[in-house]
PDB file of C-alpha atoms in Angstrom:
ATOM      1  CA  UNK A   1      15.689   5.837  19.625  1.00  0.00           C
ATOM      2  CA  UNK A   2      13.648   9.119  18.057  1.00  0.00           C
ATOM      3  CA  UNK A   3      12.295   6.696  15.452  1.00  0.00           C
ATOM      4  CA  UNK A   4      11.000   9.227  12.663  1.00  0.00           C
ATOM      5  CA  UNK A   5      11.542  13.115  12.931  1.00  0.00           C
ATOM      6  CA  UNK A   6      10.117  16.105  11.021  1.00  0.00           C
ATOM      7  CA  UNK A   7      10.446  19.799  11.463  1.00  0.00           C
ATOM      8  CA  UNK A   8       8.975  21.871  11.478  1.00  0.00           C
ATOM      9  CA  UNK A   9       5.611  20.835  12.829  1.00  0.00           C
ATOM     10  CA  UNK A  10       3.671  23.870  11.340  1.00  0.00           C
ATOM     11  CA  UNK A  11       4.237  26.057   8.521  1.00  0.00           C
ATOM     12  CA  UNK A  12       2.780  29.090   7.270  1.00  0.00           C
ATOM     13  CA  UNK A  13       3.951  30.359   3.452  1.00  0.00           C
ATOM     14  CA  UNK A  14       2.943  33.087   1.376  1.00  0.00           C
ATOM     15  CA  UNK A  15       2.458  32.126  -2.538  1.00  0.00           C
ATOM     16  CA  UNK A  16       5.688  31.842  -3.925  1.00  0.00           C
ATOM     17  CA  UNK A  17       7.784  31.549  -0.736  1.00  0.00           C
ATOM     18  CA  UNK A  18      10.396  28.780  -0.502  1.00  0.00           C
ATOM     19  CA  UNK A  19      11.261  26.024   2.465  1.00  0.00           C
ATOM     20  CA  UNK A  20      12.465  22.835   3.079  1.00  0.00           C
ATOM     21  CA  UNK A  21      11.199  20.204   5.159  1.00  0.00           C
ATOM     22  CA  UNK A  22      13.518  18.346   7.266  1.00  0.00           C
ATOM     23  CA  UNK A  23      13.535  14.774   7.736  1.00  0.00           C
ATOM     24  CA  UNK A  24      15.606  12.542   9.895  1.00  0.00           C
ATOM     25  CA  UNK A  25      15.725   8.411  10.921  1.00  0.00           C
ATOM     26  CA  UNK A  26      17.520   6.730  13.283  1.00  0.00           C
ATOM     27  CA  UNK A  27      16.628   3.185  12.432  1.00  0.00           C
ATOM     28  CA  UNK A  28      19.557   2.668   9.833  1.00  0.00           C
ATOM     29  CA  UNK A  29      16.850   1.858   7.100  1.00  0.00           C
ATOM     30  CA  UNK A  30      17.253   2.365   3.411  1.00  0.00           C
ATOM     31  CA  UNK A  31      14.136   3.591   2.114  1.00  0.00           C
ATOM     32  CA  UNK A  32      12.736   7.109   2.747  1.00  0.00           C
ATOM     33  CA  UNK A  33       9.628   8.304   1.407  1.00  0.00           C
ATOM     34  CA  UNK A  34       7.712  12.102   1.445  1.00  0.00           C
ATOM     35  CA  UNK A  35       4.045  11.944   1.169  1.00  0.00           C
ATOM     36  CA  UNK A  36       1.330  14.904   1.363  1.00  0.00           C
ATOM     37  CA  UNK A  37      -2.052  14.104   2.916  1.00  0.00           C
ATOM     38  CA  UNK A  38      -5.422  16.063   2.214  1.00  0.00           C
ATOM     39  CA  UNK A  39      -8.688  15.671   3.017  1.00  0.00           C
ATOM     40  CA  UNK A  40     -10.860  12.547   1.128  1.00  0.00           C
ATOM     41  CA  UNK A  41      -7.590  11.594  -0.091  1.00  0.00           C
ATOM     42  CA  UNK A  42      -5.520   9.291   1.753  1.00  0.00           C
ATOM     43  CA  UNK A  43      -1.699   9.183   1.349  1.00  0.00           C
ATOM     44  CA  UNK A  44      -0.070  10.257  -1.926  1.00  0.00           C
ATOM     45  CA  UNK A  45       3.761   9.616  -2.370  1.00  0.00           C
ATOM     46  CA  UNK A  46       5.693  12.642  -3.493  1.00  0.00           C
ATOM     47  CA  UNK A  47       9.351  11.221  -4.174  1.00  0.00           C
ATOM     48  CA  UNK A  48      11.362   8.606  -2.950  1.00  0.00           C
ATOM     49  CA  UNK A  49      14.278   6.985  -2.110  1.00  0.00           C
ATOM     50  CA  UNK A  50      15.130   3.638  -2.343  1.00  0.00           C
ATOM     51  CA  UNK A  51      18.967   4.086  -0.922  1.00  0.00           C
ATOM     52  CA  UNK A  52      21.318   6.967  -0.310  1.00  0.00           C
ATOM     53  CA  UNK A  53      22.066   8.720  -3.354  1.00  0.00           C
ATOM     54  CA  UNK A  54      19.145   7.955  -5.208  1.00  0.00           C
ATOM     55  CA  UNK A  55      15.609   9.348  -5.651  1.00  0.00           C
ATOM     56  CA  UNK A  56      12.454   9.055  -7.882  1.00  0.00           C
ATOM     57  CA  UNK A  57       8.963  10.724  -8.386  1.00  0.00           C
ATOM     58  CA  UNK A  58       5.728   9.161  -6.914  1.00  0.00           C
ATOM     59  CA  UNK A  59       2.795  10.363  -7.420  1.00  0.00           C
ATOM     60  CA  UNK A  60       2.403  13.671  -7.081  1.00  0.00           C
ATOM     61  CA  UNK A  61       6.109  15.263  -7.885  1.00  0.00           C
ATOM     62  CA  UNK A  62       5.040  18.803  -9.671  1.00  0.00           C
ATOM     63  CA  UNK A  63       6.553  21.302  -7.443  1.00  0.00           C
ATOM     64  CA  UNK A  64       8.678  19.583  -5.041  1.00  0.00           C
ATOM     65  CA  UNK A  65      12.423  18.439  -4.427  1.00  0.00           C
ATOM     66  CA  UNK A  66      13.997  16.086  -2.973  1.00  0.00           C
ATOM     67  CA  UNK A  67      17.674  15.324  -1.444  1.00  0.00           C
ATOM     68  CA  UNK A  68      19.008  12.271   0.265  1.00  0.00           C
ATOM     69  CA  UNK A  69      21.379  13.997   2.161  1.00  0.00           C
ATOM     70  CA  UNK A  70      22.532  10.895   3.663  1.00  0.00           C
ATOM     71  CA  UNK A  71      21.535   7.817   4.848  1.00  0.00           C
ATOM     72  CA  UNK A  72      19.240   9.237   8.014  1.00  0.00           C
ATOM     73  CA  UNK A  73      18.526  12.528   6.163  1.00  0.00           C
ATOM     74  CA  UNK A  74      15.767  13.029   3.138  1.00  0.00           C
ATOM     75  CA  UNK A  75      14.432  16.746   2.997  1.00  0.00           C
ATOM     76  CA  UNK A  76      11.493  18.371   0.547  1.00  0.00           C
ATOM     77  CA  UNK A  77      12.100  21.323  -0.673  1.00  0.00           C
ATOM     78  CA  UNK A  78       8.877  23.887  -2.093  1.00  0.00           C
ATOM     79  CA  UNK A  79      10.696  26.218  -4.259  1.00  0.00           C
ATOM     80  CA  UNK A  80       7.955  28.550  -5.117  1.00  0.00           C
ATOM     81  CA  UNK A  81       4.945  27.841  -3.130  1.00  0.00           C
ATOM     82  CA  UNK A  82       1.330  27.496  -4.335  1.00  0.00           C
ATOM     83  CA  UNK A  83      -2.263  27.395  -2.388  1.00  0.00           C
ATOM     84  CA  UNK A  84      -2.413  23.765  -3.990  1.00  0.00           C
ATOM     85  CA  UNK A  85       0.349  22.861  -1.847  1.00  0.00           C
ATOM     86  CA  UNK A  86      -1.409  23.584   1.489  1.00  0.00           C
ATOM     87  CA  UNK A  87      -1.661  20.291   3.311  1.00  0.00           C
ATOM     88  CA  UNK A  88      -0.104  17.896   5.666  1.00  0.00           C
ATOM     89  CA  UNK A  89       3.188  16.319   4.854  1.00  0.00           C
ATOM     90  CA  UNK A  90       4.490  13.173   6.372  1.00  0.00           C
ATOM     91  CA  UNK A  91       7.582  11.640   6.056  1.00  0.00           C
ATOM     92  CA  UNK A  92       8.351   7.820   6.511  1.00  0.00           C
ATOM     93  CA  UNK A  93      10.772   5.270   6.190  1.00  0.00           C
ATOM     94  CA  UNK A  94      11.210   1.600   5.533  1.00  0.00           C
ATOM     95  CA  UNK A  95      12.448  -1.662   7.047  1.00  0.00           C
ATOM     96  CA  UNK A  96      14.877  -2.874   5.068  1.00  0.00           C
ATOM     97  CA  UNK A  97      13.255  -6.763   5.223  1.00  0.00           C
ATOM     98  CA  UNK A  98       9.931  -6.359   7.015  1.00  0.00           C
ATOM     99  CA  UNK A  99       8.518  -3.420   4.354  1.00  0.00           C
ATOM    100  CA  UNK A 100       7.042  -1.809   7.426  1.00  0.00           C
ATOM    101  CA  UNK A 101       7.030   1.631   7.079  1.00  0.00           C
ATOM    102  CA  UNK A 102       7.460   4.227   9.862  1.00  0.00           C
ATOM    103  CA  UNK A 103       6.141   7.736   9.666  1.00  0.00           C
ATOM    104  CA  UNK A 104       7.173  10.451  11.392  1.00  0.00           C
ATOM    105  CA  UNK A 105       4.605  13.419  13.143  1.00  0.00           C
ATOM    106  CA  UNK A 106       3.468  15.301  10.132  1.00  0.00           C
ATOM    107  CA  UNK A 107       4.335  18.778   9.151  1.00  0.00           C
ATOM    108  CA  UNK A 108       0.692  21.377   8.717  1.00  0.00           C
ATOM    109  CA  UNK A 109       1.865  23.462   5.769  1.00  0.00           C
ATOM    110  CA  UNK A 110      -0.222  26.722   4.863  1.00  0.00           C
ATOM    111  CA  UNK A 111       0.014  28.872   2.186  1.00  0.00           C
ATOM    112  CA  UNK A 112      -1.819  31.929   1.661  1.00  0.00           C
TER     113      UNK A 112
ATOM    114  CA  UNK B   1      -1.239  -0.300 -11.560  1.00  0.00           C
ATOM    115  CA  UNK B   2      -2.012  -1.235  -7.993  1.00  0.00           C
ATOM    116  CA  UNK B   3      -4.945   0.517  -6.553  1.00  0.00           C
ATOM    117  CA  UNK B   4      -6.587   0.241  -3.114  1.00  0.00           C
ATOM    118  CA  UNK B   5     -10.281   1.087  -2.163  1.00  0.00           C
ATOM    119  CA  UNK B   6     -11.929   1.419   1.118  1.00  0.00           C
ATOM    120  CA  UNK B   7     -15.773   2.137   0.443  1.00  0.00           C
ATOM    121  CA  UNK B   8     -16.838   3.127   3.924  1.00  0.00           C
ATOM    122  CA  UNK B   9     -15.850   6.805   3.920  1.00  0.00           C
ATOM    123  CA  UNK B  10     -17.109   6.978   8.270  1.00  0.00           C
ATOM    124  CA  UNK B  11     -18.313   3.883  10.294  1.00  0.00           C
ATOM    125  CA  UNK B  12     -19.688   4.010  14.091  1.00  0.00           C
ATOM    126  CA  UNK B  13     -19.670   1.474  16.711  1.00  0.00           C
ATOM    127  CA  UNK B  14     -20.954   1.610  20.321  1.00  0.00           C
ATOM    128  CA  UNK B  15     -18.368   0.604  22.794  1.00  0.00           C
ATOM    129  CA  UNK B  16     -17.754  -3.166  23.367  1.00  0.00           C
ATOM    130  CA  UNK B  17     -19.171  -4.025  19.998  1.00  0.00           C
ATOM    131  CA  UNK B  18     -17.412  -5.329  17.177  1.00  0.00           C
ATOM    132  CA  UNK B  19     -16.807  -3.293  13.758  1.00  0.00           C
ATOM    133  CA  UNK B  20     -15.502  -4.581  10.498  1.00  0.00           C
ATOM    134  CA  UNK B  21     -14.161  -1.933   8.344  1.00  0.00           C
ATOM    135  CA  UNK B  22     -13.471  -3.070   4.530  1.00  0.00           C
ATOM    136  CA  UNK B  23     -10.723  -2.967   1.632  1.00  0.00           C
ATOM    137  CA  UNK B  24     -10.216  -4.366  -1.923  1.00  0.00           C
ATOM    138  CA  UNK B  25      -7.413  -4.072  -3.505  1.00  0.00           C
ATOM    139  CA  UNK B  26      -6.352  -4.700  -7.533  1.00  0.00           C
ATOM    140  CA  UNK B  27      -3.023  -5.798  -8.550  1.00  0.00           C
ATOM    141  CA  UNK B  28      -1.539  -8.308 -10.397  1.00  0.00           C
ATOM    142  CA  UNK B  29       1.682  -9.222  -8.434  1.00  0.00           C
ATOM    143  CA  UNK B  30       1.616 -12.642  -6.422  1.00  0.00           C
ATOM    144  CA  UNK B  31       4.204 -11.072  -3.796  1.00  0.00           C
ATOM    145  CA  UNK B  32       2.781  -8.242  -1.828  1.00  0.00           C
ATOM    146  CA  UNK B  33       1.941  -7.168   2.154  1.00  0.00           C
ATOM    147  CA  UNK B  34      -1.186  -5.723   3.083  1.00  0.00           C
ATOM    148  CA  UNK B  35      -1.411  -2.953   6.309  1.00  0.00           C
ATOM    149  CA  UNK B  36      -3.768  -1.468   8.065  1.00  0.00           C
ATOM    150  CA  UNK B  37      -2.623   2.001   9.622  1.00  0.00           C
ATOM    151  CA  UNK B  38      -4.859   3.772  12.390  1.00  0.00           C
ATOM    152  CA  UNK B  39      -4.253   8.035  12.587  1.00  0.00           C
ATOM    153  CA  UNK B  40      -6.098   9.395  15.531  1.00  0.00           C
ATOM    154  CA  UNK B  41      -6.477  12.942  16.030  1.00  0.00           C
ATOM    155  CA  UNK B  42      -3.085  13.601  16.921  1.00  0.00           C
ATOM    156  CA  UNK B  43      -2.233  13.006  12.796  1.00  0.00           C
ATOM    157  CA  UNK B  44       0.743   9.991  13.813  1.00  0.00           C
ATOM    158  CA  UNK B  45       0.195   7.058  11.573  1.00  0.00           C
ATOM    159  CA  UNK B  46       0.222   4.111  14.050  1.00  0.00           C
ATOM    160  CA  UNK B  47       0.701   0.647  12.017  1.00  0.00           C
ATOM    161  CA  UNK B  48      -2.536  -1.821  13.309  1.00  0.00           C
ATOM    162  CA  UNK B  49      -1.645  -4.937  11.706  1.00  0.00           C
ATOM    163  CA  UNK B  50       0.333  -6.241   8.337  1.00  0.00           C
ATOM    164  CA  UNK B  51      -0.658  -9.204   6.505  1.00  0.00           C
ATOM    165  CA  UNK B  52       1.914 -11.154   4.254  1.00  0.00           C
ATOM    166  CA  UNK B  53       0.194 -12.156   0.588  1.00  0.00           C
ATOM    167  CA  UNK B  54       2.253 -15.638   1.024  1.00  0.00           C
ATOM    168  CA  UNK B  55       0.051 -16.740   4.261  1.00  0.00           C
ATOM    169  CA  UNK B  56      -2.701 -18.188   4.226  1.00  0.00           C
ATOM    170  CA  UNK B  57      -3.379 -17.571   8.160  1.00  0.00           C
ATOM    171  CA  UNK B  58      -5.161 -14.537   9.146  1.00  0.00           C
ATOM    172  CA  UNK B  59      -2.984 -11.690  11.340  1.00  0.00           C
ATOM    173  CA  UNK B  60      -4.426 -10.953  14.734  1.00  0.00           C
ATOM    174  CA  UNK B  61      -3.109  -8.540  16.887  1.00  0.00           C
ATOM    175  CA  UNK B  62      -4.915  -8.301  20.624  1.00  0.00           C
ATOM    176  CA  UNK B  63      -8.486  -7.267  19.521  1.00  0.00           C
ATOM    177  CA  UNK B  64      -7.705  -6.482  16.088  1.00  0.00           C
ATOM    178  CA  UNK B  65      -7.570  -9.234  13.232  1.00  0.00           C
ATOM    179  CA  UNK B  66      -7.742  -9.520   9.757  1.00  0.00           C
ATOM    180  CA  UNK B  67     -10.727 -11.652   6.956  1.00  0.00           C
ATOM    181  CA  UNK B  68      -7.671 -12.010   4.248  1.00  0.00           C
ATOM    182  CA  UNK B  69      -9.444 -13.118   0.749  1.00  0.00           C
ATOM    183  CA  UNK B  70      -6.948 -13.496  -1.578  1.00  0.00           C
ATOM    184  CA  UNK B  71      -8.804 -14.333  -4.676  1.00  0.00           C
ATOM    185  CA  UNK B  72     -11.546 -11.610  -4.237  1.00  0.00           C
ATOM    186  CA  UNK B  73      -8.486  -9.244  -2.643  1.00  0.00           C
ATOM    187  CA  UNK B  74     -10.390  -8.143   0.181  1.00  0.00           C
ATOM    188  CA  UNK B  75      -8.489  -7.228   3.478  1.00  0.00           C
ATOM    189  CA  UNK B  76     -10.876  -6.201   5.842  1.00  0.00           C
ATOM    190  CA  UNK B  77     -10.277  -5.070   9.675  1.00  0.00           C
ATOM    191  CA  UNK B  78     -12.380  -6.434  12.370  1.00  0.00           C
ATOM    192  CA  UNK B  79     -11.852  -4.618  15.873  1.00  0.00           C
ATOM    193  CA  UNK B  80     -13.235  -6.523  18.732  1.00  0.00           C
ATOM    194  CA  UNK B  81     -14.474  -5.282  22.230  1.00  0.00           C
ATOM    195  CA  UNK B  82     -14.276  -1.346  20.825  1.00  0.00           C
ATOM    196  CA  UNK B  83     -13.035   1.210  23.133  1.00  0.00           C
ATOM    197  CA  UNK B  84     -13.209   4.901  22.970  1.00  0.00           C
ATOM    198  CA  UNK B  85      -8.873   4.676  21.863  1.00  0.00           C
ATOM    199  CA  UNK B  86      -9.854   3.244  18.631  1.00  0.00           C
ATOM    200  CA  UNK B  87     -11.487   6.157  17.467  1.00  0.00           C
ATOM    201  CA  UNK B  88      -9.545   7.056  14.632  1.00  0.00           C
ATOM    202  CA  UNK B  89      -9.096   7.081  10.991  1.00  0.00           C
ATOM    203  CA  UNK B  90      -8.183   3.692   9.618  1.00  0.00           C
ATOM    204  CA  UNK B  91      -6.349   3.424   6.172  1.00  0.00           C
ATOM    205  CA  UNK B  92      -5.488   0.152   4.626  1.00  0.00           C
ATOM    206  CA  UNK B  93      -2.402   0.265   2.474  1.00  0.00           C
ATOM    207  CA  UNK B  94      -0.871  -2.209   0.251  1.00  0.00           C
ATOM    208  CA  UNK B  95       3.189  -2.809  -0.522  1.00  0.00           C
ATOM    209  CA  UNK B  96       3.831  -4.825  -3.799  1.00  0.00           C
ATOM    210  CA  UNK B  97       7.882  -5.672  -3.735  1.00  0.00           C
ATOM    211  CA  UNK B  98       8.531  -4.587  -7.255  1.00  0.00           C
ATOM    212  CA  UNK B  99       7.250  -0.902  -7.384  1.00  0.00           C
ATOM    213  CA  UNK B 100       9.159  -0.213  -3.352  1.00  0.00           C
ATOM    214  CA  UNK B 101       5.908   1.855  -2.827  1.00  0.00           C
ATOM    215  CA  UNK B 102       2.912   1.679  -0.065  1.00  0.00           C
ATOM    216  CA  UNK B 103      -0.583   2.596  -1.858  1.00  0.00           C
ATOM    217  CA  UNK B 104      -3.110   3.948   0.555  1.00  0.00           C
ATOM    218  CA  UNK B 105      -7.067   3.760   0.068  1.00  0.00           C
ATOM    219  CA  UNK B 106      -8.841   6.942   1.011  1.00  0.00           C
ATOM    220  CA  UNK B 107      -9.596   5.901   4.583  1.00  0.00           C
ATOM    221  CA  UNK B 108     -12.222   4.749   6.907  1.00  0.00           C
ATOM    222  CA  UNK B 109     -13.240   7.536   9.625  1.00  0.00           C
ATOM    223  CA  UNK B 110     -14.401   5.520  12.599  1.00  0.00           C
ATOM    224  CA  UNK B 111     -16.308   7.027  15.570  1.00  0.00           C
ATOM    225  CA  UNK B 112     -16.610   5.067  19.120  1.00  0.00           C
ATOM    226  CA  UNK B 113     -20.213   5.883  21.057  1.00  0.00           C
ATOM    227  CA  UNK B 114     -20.029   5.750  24.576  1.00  0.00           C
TER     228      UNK B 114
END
């Protein structure tokens, strides 16, 4: 049981570059979430997904996509890269009862 | 919309002692689950301790409990007997059932002294 996984781990981009982060959950739950992290300020949700086939913006969406690939699978894609984007991205998913959410190891994205 | 605010930006403790590290939260839902979530150096977010809005009854988990104020909605953290492992940022978060989101506060960076 992997729990949460994320690749890559680290990330380097030039300015208008594109990638996708890969996520993956092996504790049949139906919520995935994406979330960037930077310094003095916390957590801030990205886009969501309450169930396969469906996502919605949080946050912070300017930039970013999202795919619910399937029920284990939710990936973030940067189409065109920006400096503003450098941070750490982490994401998480959900118990389906207990609303504890489970992150996975964080990806260190930098772009130059 | 829900917001969550921890005012202690670092905190330090000598080992052994006991260290309270403090949220308030604003919302207007009656349903919702407080967190705390502890990210040491090695960046995993490592869930502490949740707190259900319904109970009354504080969590506790080993040496780390919860002072859950409803009506002033404070949730702060008190870590007992502090060890050098707790060293760590601390973020309280806070799940309201309606939105399906967790809001985090900025975090508490807390150092251990030997």
């Amino acid at each position: 049981n992997a729990g949460v996984t994320q690749t890559p781990k680290f990330q380097v981009l030039k300015t208008g570059q594109s990638m996708t982060l890969q996520c993956a959950q092996d504790m049949n739950h139906n919520s995935m979430y994406w979330y960037r992290q930077d310094p003095g300020m916390g957590l801030r949700l990205i886009y969501y997904s309450a169930s396969e086939g469906t996502t919605d913006k949080g946050e912070v969406p300017n930039g970013y996509n999202v795919s619910r690939l399937n029920k284990r699978e939710f990936s973030l894609r940067l189409e065109s890269a920006a400096p503003s984007q450098t941070s750490v991205y982490f994401c998480a998913s959900r118990e389906n009862i207990a609303y504890e959410q489970y992150f996975g190891p964080g990806t260190r994205l930098t772009v130059t | 919309a829900q917001t969550v605010t921890q005012s202690q930006p670092e905190m330090s403790v000598q080992e052994a002692e006991t260290v309270t590290l403090s949220c308030t939260y604003d919302t207007s839902e009656s349903d919702y689950y407080l967190f705390w979530y502890k990210q040491p150096p090695s960046r995993q977010m490592i869930l502490v301790i949740r707190q259900e809005a319904y109970k009354q009854q504080n969590a506790t988990e080993n040496r780390f409990s919860v002072n859950f104020q409803k009506a002033a909605k404070s949730f702060s953290l008190k870590i007992s007997d502090s060890q050098l492992g707790d060293a760590a940022m601390y973020f309280c978060a806070y799940y309201g059932g309606a939105t399906n989101k967790l809001i985090f506060g900025t975090g508490t960076l807390l150092a251990v002294q030997p």
